[in-house]
Short mmCIF file of C-alpha atoms in Angstrom, two decimals:
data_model
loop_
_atom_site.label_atom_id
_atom_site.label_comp_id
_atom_site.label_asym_id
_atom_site.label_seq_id
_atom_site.Cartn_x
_atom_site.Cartn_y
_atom_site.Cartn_z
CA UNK A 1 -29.51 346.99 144.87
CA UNK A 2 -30.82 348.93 148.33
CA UNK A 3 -33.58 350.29 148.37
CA UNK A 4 -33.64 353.57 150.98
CA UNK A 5 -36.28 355.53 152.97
CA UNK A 6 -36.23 359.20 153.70
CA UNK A 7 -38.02 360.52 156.22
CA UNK A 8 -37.52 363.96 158.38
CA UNK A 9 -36.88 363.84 161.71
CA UNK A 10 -38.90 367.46 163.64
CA UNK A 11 -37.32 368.82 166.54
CA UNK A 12 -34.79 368.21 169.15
CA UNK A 13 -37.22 365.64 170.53
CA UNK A 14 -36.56 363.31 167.64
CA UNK A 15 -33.02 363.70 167.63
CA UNK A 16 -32.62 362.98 170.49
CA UNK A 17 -34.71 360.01 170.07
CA UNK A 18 -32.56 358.27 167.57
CA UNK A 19 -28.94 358.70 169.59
CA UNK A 20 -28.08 355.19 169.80
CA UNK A 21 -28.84 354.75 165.96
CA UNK A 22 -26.82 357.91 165.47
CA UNK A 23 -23.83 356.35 167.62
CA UNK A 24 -24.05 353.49 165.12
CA UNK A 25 -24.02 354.94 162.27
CA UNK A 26 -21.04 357.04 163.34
CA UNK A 27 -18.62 354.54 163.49
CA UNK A 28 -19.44 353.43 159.91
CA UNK A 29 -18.36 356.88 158.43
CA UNK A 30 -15.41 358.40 157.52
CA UNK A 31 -15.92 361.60 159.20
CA UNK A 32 -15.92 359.99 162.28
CA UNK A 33 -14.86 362.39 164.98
CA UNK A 34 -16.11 364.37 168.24
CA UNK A 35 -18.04 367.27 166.17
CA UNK A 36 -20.07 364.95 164.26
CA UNK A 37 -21.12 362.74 167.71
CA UNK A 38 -24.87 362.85 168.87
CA UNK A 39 -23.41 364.48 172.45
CA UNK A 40 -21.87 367.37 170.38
CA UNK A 41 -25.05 368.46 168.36
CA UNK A 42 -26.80 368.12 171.43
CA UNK A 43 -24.33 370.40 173.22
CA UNK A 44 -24.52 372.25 170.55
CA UNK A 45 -28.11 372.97 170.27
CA UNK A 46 -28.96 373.21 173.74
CA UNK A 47 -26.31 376.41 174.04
CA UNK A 48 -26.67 377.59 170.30
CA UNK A 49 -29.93 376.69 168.58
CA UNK A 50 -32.82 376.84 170.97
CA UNK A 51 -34.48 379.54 168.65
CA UNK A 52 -33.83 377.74 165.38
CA UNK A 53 -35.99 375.79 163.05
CA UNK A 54 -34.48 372.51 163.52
CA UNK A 55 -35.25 368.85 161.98
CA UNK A 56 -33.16 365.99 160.57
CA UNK A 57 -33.32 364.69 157.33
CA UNK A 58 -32.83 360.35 157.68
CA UNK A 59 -32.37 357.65 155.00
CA UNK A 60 -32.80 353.80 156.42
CA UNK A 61 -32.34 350.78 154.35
CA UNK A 62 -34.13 348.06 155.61
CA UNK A 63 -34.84 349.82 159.06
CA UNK A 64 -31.57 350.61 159.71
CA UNK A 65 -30.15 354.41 159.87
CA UNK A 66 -27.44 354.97 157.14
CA UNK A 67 -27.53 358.91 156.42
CA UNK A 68 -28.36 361.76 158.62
CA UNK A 69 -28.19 365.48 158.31
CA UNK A 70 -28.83 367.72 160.83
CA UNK A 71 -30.63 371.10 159.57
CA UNK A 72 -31.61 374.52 160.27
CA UNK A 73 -33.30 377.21 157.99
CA UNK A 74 -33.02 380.47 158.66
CA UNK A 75 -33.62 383.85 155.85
CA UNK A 76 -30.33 385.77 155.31
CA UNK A 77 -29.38 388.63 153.03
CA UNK A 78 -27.35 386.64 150.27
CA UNK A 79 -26.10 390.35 148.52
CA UNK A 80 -28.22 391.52 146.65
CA UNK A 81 -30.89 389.09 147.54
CA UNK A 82 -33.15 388.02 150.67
CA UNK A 83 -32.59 384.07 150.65
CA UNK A 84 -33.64 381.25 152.51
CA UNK A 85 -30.81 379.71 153.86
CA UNK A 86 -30.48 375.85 154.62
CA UNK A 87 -27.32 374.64 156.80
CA UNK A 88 -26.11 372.33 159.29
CA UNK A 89 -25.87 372.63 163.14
CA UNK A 90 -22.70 374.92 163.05
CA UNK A 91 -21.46 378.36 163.38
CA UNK A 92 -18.21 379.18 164.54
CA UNK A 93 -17.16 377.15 166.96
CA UNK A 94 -18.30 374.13 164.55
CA UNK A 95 -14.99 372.63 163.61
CA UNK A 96 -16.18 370.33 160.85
CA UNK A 97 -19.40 369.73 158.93
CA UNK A 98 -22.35 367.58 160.17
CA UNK A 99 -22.87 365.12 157.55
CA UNK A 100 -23.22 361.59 158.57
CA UNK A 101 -23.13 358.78 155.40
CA UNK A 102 -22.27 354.99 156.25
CA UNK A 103 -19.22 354.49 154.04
CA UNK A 104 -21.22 351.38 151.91
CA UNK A 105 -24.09 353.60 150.98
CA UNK A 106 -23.52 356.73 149.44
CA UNK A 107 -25.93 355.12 146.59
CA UNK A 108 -29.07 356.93 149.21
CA UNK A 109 -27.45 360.14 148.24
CA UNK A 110 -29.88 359.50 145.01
CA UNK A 111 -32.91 359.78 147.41
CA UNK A 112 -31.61 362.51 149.73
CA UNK A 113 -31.04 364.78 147.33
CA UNK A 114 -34.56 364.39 145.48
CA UNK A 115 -35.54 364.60 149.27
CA UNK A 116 -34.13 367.72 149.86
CA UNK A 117 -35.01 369.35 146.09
CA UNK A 118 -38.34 368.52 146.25
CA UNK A 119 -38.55 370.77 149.56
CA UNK A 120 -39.66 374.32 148.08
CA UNK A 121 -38.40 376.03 151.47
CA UNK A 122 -35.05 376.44 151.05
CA UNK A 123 -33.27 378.65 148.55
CA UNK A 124 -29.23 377.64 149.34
CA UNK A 125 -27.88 375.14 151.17
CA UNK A 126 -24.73 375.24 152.49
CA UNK A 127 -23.17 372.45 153.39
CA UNK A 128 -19.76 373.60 155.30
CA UNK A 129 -16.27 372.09 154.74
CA UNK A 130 -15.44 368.74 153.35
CA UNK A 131 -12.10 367.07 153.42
CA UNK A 132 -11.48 367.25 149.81
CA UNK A 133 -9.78 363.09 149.74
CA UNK A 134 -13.32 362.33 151.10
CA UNK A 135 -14.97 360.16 149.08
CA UNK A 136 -18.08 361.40 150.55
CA UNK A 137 -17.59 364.97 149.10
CA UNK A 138 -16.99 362.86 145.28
CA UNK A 139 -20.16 361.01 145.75
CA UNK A 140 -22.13 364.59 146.32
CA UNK A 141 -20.88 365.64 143.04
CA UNK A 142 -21.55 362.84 141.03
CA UNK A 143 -25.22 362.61 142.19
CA UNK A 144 -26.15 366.45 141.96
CA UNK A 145 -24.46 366.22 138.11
CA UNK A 146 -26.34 363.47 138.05
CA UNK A 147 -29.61 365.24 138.71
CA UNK A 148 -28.67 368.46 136.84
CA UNK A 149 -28.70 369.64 140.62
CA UNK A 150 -27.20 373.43 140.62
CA UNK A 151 -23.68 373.27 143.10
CA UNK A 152 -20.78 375.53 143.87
CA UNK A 153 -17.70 375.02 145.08
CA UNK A 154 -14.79 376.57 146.41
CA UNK A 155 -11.36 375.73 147.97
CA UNK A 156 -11.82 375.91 151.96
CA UNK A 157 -8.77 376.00 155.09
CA UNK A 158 -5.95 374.05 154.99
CA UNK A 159 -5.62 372.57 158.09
CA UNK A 160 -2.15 371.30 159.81
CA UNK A 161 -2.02 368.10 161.67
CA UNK A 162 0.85 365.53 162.72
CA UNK A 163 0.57 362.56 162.13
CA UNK A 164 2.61 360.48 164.86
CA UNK A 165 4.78 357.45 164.35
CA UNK A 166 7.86 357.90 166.07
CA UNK A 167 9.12 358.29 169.34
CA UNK A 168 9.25 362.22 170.83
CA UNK A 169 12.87 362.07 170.66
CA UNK A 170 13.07 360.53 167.65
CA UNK A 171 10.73 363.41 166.39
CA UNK A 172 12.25 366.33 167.74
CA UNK A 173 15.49 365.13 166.19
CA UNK A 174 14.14 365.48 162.63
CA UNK A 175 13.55 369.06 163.07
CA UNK A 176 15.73 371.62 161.56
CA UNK A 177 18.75 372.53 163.12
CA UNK A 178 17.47 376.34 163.45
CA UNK A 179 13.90 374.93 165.04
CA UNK A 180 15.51 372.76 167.51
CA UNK A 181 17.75 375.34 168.71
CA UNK A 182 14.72 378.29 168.50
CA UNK A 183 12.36 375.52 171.17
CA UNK A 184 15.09 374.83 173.36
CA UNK A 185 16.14 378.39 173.60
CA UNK A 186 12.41 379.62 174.70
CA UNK A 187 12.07 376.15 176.75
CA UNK A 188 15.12 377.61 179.21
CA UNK A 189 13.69 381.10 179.09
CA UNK A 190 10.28 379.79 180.58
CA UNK A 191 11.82 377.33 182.84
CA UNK A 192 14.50 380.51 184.27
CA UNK A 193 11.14 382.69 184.72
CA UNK A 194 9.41 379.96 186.68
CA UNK A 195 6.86 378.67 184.46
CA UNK A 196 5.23 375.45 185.26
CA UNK A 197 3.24 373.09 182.95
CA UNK A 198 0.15 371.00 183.91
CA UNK A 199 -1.85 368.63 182.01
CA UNK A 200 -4.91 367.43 182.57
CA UNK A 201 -6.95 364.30 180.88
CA UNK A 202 -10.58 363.77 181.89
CA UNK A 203 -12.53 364.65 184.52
CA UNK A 204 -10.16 364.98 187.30
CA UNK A 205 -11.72 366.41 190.45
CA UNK A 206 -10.37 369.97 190.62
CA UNK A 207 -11.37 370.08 186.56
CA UNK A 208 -13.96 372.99 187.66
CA UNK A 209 -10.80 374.87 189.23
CA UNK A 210 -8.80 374.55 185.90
CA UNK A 211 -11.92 375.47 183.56
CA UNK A 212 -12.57 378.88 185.70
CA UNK A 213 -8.28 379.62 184.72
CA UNK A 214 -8.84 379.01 181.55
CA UNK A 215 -11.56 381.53 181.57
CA UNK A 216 -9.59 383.58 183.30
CA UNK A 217 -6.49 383.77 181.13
CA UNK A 218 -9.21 384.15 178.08
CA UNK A 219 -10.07 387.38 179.11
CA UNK A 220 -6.74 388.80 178.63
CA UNK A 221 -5.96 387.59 175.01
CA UNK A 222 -5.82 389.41 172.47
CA UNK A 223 -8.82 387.42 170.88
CA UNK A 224 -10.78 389.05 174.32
CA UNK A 225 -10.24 392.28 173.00
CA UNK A 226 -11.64 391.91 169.72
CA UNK A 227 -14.69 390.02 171.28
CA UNK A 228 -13.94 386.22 169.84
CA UNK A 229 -12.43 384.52 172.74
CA UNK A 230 -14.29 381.61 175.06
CA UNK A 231 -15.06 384.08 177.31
CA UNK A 232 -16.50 387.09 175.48
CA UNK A 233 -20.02 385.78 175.94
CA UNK A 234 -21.87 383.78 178.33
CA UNK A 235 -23.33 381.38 175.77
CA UNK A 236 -20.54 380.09 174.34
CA UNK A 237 -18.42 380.09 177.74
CA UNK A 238 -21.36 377.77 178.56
CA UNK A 239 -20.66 375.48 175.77
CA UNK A 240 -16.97 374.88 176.48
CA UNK A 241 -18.14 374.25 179.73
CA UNK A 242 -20.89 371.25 179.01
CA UNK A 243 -18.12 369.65 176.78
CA UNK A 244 -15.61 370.17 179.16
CA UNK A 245 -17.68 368.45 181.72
CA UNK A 246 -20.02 365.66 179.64
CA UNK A 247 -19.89 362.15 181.12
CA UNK A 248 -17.62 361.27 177.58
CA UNK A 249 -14.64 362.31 178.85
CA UNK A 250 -12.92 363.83 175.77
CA UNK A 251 -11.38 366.92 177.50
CA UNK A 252 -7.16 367.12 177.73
CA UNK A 253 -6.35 370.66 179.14
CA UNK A 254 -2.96 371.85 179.01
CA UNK A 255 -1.91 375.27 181.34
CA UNK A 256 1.08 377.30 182.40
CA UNK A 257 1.77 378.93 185.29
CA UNK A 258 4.85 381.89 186.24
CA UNK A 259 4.89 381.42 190.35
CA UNK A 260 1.85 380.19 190.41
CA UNK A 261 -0.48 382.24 188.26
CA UNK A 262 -2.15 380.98 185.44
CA UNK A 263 -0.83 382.75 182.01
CA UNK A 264 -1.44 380.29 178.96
CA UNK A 265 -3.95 377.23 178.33
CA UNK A 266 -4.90 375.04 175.33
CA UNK A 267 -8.14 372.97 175.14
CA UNK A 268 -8.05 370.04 173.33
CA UNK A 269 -10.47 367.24 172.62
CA UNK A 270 -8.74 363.35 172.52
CA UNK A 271 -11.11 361.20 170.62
CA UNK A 272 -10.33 357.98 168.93
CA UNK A 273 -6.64 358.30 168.93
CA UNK A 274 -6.76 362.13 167.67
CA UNK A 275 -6.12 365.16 169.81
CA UNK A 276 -7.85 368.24 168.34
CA UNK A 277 -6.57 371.42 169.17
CA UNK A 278 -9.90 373.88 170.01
CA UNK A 279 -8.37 376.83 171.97
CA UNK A 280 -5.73 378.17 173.17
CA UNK A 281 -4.46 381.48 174.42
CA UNK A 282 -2.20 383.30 176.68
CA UNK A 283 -2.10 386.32 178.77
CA UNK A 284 -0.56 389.15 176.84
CA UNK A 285 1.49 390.50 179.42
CA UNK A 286 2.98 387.64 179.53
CA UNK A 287 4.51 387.53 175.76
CA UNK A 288 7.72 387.65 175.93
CA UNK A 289 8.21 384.86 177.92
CA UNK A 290 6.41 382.91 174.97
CA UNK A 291 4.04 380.76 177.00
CA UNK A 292 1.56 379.63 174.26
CA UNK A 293 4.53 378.26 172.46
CA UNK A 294 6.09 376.81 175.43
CA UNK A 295 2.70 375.06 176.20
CA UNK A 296 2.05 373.65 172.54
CA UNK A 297 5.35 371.82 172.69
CA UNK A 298 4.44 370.08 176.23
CA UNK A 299 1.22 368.94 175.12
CA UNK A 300 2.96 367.77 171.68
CA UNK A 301 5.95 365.86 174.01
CA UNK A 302 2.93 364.21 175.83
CA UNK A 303 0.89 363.09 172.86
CA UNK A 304 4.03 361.04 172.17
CA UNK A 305 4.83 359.59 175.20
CA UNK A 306 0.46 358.64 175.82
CA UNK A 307 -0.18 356.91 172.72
CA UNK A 308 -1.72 359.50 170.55
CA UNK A 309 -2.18 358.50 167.00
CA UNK A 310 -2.67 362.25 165.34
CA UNK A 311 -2.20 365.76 166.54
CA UNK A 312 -4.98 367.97 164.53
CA UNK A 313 -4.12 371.48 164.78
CA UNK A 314 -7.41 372.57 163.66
CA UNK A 315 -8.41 375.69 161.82
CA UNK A 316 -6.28 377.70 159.29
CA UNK A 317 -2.81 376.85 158.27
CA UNK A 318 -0.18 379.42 160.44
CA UNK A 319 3.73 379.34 161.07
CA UNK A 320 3.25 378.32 164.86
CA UNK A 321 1.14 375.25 163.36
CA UNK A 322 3.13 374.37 160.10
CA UNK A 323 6.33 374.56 161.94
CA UNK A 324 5.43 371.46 163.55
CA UNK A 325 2.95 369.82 161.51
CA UNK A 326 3.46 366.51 158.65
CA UNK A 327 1.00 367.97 156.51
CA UNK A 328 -2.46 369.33 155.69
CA UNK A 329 -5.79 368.14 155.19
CA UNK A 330 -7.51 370.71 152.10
CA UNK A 331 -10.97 371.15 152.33
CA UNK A 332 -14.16 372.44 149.99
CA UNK A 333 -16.79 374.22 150.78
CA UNK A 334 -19.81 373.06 149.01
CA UNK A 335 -22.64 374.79 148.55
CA UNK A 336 -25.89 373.89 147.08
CA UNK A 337 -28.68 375.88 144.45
CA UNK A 338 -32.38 374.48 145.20
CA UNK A 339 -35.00 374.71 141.99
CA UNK A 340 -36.91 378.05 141.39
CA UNK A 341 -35.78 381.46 139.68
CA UNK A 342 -34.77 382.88 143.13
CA UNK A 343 -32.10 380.07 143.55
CA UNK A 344 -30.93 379.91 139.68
CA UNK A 345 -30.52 383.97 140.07
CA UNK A 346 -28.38 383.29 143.03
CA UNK A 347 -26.40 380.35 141.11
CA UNK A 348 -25.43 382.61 138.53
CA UNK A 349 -25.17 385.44 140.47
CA UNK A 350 -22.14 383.69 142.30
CA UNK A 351 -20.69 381.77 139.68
CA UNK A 352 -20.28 385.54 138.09
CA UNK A 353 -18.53 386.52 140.97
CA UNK A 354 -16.39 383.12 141.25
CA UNK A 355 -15.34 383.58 137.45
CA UNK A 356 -14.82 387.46 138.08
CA UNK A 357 -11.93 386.71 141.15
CA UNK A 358 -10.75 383.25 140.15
CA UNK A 359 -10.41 384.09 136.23
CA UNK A 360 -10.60 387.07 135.11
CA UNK A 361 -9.23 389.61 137.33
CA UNK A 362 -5.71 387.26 137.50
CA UNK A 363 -5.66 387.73 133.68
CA UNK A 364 -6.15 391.35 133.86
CA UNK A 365 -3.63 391.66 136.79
CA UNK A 366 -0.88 389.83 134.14
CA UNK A 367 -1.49 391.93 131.33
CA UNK A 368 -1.31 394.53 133.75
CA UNK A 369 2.10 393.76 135.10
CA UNK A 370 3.21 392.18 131.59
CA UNK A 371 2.47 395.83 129.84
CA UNK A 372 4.34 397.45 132.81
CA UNK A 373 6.90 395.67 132.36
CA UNK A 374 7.63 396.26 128.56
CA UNK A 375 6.67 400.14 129.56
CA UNK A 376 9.97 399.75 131.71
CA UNK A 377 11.59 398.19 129.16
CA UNK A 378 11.29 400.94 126.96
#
């Protein structure tokens, strides 16, 4: 049996102090991808969390680094409370949760937990999205039942991905008669107009040049206007930038240009055989010529033809995804009660609420529509 050692970790100085034990522990995990690297909380918190109370919680067994969770506390209003709110390093442009657990020793989860618990400063913790096949998210459950710990959770995004085994050809061909025909038709439209696709992988020397028309074609999407594109604010234009640019090379940029000018781009991240999808957009005047369409299925065609293992669409399921996808990866949000009458109020408080939409107002809705129905009847 292993025995484990918790420990916090305080400040960005001690994170940063344990990267190549991080690294390590990384490829031992099963979320193993670009959002839950050392570079990308450290990206992260240099643009993002400067001004937030940072630290990371650590179990070892036998010196060696086999858990880590990255954490902030900050107070929010939790309606119709003031609570103390635990998370990870994410907001919104956080594409998956920050937990790291080495796949043979989810038995420290015991320890982490008590860890955490014991900690009187934190009211909820909320622990983002878990893949819901992930073991990882099973072995949370069990322990907190274990431990009469108080949890919550809910179904999260369904997120589209292809998985790729075949040849593009081979691929395209399997499509429905009405899909084929609907690509090729806007693929000859773009072409007649002029448009021109690039891709680029790595740091290429004119990737500066590229970045700045990306930026450029953000700021006339319709995700501009309503203030969440790259380039509504300096701070997270910033952060697209550092990734973009980091000595690990991850960035794949796709763009279209109409004689010349810039009009759609997608940024995507290639890391161990998978290309995430992170942004995309297109100029709305051009629309009708379909250019964020016409750019998804050139950068699909190329993950083919350059040995790319999975296309991950990212984010919520939508046609322009699903159309193309093999499936979906479901996710849970977890979220966790700490001890005290403030937490237990806001446990029940939301399990009312959960019960209220999930249960009972579908049962009400039926007899509703059942007693409508024999009203018609009569």
């Amino acid at each position: 049996m292993a025995f484990y050692e918790v420990d916090v970790v305080n400040g960005f100085a001690g994170f940063e102090a344990i990267e190549s034990e991080w690294s390590e522990l990384l490829s031992d995990c099963e979320a193993n991808h670009p959002f839950n690297t050392h570079h990308w909380f450290a990206t992260w918190w240099r643009n993002f969390g400067k001004s937030s109370r940072v630290s990371v919680l650590v179990a070892r067994s036998r010196g060696r680094l086999v858990c880590c969770l990255p954490l902030l506390i900050a107070e929010k209003n939790v309606h119709p409370f003031k609570a103390r709110h635990l998370s990870l390093w994410v907001n919104t442009h956080s594409f998956r949760s920050g937990i790291l657990c080495h796949k043979d020793h989810f038995a420290c989860l015991d320890e982490v937990l008590n860890r955490l618990v014991s900690d009187p400063a934190w009211d909820i913790f909320d622990l983002g999205y878990f893949p819901a096949h992930h073991e990882l998210l099973r072995a949370w459950k069990r322990t907190m039942e274990k431990a009469g710990i108080r949890y919550l959770t809910k179904p999260g995004m369904k997120s589209p991905r292809l998985v790729i085994r075949t040849t593009w050809k081979e691929y395209f061909t399997s499509l429905s008669k009405s899909r084929r025909e609907s690509v090729s038709r806007k693929l000859r439209k773009a072409k007649k107009q002029g448009c021109r696709v690039e891709i680029l992988r790595g740091r290429t020397g004119d990737l500066d040049t590229r970045l700045e028309q990306c930026w450029e074609i953000s700021r006339k999407t319709w995700k501009h206007r309503i203030g969440s594109s790259i380039a509504a604010d300096e701070t997270r234009l910033a952060f697209y930038r550092d990734i973009a640019l980091a000595e690990v090379d991850w960035i794949v940029l796709g763009l279209i240009y109409v004689n010349d000018k810039p009009v759609a781009f997608e940024y995507d991240l290639l890391y161990q055989g998978v290309l995430y999808n992170l942004k995309l957009g297109f100029d709305e005047a051009t629309r009708e010529l379909s250019p964020g369409y016409v750019l998804r299925v050139a950068l699909l065609e190329w993950a083919f033809d350059n040995g790319i293992e999975v296309f991950d669409f990212m984010g919520l399921e939508a046609d322009y995804k699903n159309q193309f996808s093999t499936g979906v990866v479901e996710h849970e949000n977890l979220t966790v009660y700490n001890q005290g009458a403030l937490s237990a109020s806001l446990y029940y408080y939301q399990a009312s609420l959960d019960l209220y939409r999930t249960r009972i107002k579908p049962s009400f809705q039926r007899i509703r529509g059942w007693l409508q129905s024999v009203s018609l009847l009569r």
